[in-house]
mmCIF file of C-alpha atoms in Angstrom:
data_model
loop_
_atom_site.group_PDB
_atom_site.id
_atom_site.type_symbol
_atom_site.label_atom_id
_atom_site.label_comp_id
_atom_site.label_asym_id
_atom_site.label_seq_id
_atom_site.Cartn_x
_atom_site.Cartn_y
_atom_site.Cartn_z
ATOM 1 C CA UNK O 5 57.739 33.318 22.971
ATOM 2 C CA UNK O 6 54.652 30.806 22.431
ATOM 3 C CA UNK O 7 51.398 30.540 23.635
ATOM 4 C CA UNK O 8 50.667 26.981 24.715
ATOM 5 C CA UNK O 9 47.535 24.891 23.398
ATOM 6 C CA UNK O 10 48.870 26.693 19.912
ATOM 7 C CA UNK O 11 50.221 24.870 17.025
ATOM 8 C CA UNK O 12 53.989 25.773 16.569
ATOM 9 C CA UNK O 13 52.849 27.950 12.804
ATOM 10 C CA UNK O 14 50.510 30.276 14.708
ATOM 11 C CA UNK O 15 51.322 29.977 18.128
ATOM 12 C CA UNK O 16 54.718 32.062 18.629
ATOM 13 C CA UNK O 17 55.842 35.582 18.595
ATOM 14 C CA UNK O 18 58.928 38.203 18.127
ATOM 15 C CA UNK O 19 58.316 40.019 21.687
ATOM 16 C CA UNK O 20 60.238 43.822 21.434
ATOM 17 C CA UNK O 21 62.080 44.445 24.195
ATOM 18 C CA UNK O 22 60.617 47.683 25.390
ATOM 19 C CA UNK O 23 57.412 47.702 27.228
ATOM 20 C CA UNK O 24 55.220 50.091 26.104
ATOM 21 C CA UNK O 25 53.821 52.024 28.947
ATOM 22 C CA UNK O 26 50.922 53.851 29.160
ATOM 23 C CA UNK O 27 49.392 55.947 32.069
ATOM 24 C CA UNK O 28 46.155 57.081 31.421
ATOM 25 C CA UNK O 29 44.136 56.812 28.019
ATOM 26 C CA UNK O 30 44.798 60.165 25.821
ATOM 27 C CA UNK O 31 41.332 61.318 24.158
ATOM 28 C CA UNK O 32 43.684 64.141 22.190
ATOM 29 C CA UNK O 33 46.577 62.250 21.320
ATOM 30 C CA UNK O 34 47.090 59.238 19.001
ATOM 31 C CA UNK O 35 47.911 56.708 21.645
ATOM 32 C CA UNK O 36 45.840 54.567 23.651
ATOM 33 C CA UNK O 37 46.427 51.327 25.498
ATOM 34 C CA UNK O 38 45.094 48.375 22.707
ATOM 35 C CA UNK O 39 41.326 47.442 23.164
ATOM 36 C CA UNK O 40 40.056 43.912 24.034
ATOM 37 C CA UNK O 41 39.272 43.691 20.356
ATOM 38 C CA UNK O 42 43.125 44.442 18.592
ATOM 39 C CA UNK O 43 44.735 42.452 22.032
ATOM 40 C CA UNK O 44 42.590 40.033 23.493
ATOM 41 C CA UNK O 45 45.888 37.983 25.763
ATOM 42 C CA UNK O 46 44.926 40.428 28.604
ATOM 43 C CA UNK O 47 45.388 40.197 32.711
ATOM 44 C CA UNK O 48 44.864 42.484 35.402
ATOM 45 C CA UNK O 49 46.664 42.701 38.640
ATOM 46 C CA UNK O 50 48.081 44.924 41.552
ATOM 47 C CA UNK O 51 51.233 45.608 42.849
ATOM 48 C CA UNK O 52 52.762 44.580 46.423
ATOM 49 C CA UNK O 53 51.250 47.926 47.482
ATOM 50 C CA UNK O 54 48.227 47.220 46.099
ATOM 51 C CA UNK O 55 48.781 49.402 43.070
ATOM 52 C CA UNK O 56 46.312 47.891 40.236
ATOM 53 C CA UNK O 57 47.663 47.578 36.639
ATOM 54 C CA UNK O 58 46.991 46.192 32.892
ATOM 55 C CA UNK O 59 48.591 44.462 31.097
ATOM 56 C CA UNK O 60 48.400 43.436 26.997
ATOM 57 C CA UNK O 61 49.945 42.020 24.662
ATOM 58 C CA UNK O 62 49.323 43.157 21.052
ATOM 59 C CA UNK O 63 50.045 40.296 18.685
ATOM 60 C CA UNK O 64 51.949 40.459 15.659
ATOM 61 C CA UNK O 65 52.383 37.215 13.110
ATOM 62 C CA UNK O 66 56.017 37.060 12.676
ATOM 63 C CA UNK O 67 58.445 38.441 11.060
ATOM 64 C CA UNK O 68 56.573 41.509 12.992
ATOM 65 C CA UNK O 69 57.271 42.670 16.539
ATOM 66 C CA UNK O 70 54.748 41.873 18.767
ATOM 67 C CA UNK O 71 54.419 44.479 22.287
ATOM 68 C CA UNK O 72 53.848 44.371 25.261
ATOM 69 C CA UNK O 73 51.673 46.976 26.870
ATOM 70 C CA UNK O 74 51.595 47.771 30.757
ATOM 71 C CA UNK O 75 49.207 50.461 31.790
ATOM 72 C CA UNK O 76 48.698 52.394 35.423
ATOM 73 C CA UNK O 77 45.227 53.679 35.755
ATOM 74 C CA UNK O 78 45.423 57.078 37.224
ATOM 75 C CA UNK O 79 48.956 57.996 36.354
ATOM 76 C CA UNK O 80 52.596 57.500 38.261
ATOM 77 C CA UNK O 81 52.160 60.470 40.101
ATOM 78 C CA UNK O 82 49.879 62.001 43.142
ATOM 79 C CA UNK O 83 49.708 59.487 46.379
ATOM 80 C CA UNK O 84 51.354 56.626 44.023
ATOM 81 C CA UNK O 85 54.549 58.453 44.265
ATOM 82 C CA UNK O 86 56.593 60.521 41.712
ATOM 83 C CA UNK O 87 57.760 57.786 39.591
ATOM 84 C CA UNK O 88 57.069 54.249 38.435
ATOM 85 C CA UNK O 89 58.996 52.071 36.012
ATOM 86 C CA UNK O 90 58.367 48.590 33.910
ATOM 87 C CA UNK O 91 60.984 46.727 32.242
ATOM 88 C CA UNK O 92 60.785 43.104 30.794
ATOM 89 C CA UNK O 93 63.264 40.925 32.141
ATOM 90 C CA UNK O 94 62.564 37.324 29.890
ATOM 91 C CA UNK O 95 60.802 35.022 28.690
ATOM 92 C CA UNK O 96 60.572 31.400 27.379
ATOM 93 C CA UNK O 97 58.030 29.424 25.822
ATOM 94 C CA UNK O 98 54.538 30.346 27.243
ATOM 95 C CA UNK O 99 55.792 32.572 29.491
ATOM 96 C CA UNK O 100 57.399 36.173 30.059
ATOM 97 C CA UNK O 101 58.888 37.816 33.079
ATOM 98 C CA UNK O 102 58.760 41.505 34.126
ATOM 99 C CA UNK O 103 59.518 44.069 36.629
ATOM 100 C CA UNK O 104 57.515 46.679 38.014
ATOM 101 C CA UNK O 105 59.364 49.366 40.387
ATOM 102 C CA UNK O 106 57.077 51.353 42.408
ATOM 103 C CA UNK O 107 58.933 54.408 44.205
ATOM 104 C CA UNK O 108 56.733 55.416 46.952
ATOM 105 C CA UNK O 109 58.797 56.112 50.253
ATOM 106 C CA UNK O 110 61.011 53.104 48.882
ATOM 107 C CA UNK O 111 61.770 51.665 46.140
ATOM 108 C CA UNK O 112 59.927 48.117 45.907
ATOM 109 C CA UNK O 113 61.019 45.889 43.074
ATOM 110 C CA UNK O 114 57.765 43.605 42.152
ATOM 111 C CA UNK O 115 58.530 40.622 39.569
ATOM 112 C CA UNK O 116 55.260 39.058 37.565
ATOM 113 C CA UNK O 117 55.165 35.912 35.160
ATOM 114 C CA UNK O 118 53.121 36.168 32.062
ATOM 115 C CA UNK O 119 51.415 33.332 31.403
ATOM 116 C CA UNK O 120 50.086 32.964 27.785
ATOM 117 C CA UNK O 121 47.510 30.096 26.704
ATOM 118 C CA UNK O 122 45.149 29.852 23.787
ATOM 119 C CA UNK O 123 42.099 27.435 24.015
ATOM 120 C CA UNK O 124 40.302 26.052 20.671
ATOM 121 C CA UNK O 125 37.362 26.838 22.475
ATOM 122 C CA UNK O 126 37.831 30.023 25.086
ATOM 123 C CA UNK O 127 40.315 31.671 22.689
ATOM 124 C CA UNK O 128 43.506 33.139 24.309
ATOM 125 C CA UNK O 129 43.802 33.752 27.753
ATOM 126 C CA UNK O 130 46.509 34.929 29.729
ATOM 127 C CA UNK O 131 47.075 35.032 33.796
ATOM 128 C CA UNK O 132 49.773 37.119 36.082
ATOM 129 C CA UNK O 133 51.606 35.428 38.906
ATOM 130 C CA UNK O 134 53.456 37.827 41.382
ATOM 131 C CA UNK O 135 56.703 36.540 42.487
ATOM 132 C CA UNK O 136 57.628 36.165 46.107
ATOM 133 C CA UNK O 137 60.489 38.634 47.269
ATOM 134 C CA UNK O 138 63.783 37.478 47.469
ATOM 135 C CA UNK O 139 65.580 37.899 50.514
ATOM 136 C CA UNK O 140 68.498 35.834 49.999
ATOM 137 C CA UNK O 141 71.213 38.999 50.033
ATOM 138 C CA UNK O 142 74.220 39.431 47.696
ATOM 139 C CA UNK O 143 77.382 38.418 49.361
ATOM 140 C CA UNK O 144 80.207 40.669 48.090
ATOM 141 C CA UNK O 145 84.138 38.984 48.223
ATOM 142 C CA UNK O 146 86.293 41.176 50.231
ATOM 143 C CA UNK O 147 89.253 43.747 48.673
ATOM 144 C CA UNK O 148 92.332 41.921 48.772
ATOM 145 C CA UNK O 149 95.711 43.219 48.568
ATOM 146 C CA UNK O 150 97.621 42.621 45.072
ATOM 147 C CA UNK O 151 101.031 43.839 43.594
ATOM 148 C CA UNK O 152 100.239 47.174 41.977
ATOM 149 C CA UNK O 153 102.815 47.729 38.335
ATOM 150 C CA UNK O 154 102.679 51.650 38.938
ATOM 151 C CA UNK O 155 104.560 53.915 41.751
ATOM 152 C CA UNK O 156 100.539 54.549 43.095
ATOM 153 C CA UNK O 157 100.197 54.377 46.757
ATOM 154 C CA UNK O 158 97.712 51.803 47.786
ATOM 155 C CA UNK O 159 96.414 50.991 51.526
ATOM 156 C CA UNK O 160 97.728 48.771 53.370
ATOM 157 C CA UNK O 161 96.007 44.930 53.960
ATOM 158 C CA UNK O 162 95.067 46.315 57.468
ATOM 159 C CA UNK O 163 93.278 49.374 56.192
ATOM 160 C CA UNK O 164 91.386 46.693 53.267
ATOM 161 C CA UNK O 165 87.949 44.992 54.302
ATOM 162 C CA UNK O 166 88.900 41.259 55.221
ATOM 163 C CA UNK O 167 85.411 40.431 55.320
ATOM 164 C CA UNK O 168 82.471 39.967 53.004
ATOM 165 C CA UNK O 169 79.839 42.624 52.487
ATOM 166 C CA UNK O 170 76.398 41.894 51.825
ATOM 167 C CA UNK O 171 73.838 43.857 50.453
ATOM 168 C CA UNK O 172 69.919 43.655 49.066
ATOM 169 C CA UNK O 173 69.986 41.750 45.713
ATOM 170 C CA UNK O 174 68.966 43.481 43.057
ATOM 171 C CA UNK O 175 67.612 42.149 39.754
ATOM 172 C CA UNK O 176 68.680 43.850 36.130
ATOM 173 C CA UNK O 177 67.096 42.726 32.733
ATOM 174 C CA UNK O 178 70.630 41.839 31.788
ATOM 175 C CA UNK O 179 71.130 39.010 34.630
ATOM 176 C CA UNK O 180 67.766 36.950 34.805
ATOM 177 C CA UNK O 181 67.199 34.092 32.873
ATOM 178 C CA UNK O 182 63.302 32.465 32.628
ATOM 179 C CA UNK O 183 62.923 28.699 32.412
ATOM 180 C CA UNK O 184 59.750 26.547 31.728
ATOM 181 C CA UNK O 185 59.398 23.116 32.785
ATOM 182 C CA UNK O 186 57.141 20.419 33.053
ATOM 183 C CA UNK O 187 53.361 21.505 33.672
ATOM 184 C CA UNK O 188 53.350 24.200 35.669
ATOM 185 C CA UNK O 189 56.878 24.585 36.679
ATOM 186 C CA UNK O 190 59.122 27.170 35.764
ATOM 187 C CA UNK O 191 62.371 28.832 37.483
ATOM 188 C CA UNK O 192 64.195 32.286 37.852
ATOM 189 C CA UNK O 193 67.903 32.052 37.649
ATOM 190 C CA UNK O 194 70.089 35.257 38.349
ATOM 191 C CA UNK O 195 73.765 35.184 36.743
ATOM 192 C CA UNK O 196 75.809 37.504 39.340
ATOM 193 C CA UNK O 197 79.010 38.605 38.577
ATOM 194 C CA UNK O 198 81.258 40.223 41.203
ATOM 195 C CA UNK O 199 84.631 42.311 40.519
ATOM 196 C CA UNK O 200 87.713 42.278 42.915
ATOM 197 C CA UNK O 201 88.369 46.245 42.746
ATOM 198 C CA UNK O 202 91.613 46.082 43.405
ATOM 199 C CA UNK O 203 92.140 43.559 40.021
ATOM 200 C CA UNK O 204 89.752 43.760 37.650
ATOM 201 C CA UNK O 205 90.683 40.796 36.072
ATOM 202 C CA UNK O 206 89.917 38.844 38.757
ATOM 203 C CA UNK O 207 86.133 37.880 38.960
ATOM 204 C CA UNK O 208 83.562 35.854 40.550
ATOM 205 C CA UNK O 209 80.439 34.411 39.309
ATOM 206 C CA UNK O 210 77.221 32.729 41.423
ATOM 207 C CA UNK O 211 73.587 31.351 40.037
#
């Protein structure tokens, strides 16, 4: 990752892969979420449910990890719901994309872009953009009937699905990919990749 308005020596960062999570601040314990002063590239913003959260990013000069800190003021549980998760998805250049799952009734997938600057001037600054749900659903290929090697019974093509299937898309860190363009442009590209149960060789792909 680099922050832009940096020179290339100063201005880029390792980024760990695990977000550091924190729920409340912990007088007793040794852990609290970084201070203006230690982490100063800094947003806050709320969920699609209008959940409010931090976010940090404690800065490391390479070869050193640099983290990423997420915190939920007033815990995960109570009227917020039992659980809530964070995971970082990507990130390129200036920018870094993560996931926040809220489950509260339903699960609700929320995706935010990091956007990391540093000014000569202001210092470093950073801003969150919530992404738009998707609603464009996956299309699943129907089971089609192969030649099986063994003695196993299989159904018959009448008894097989001869249609497609769709179902909600769902994002995993594994199959997003973060882009930055000119100015202020960036895109989100999922890499899906279907398998044919009945011949697992057999795959399909879709961006």
């Amino acid at each position: 990752m680099a922050m832009a308005g940096s020179d290339q020596a100063a201005g880029w960062m390792m980024l760990d892969r695990f977000v550091y999570r924190r729920d409340e601040d912990n007088d007793g314990g040794g852990w609290r979420f970084p201070d203006e002063s230690t982490a100063p590239l800094r947003a806050t913003s709320s969920t699609s449910l209008g959940r409010p959260f931090d976010v940090a990013i404690l800065h490391a000069e390479p070869p050193a990890v640099s983290r990423l800190y997420v915190r939920w003021p007033g815990g995960t549980k109570g009227k917020y719901g039992s659980s809530a998760g964070t995971a970082l998805m990507a990130a390129h250049r200036d920018l870094i994309l993560f996931q926040l799952v809220s489950m509260e009734g339903h699960i609700t997938h929320d995706h935010f872009v990091c956007i990391a600057s540093s000014d000569p001037a202001a210092g470093p600054h950073m801003e969150l953009k919530r992404l738009p749900v998707c609603t464009i659903p996956m299309v699943l290929p129907p089971c089609s009937c192969e030649e099986q090697d063994t003695e196993e019974e299989t159904p018959s093509c009448e008894e097989e699905d001869t249609e497609d299937a769709t179902m909600r898309r769902v994002f995993f860190p594994n199959t997003l990919g973060l882009i930055r363009g000119r100015e202020e442009e960036f895109a989100v590209a999922q890499l899906a990749m279907v398998t044919k149960i009945r011949g697992a060789h057999r795959m399909e792909a879709e961006v």
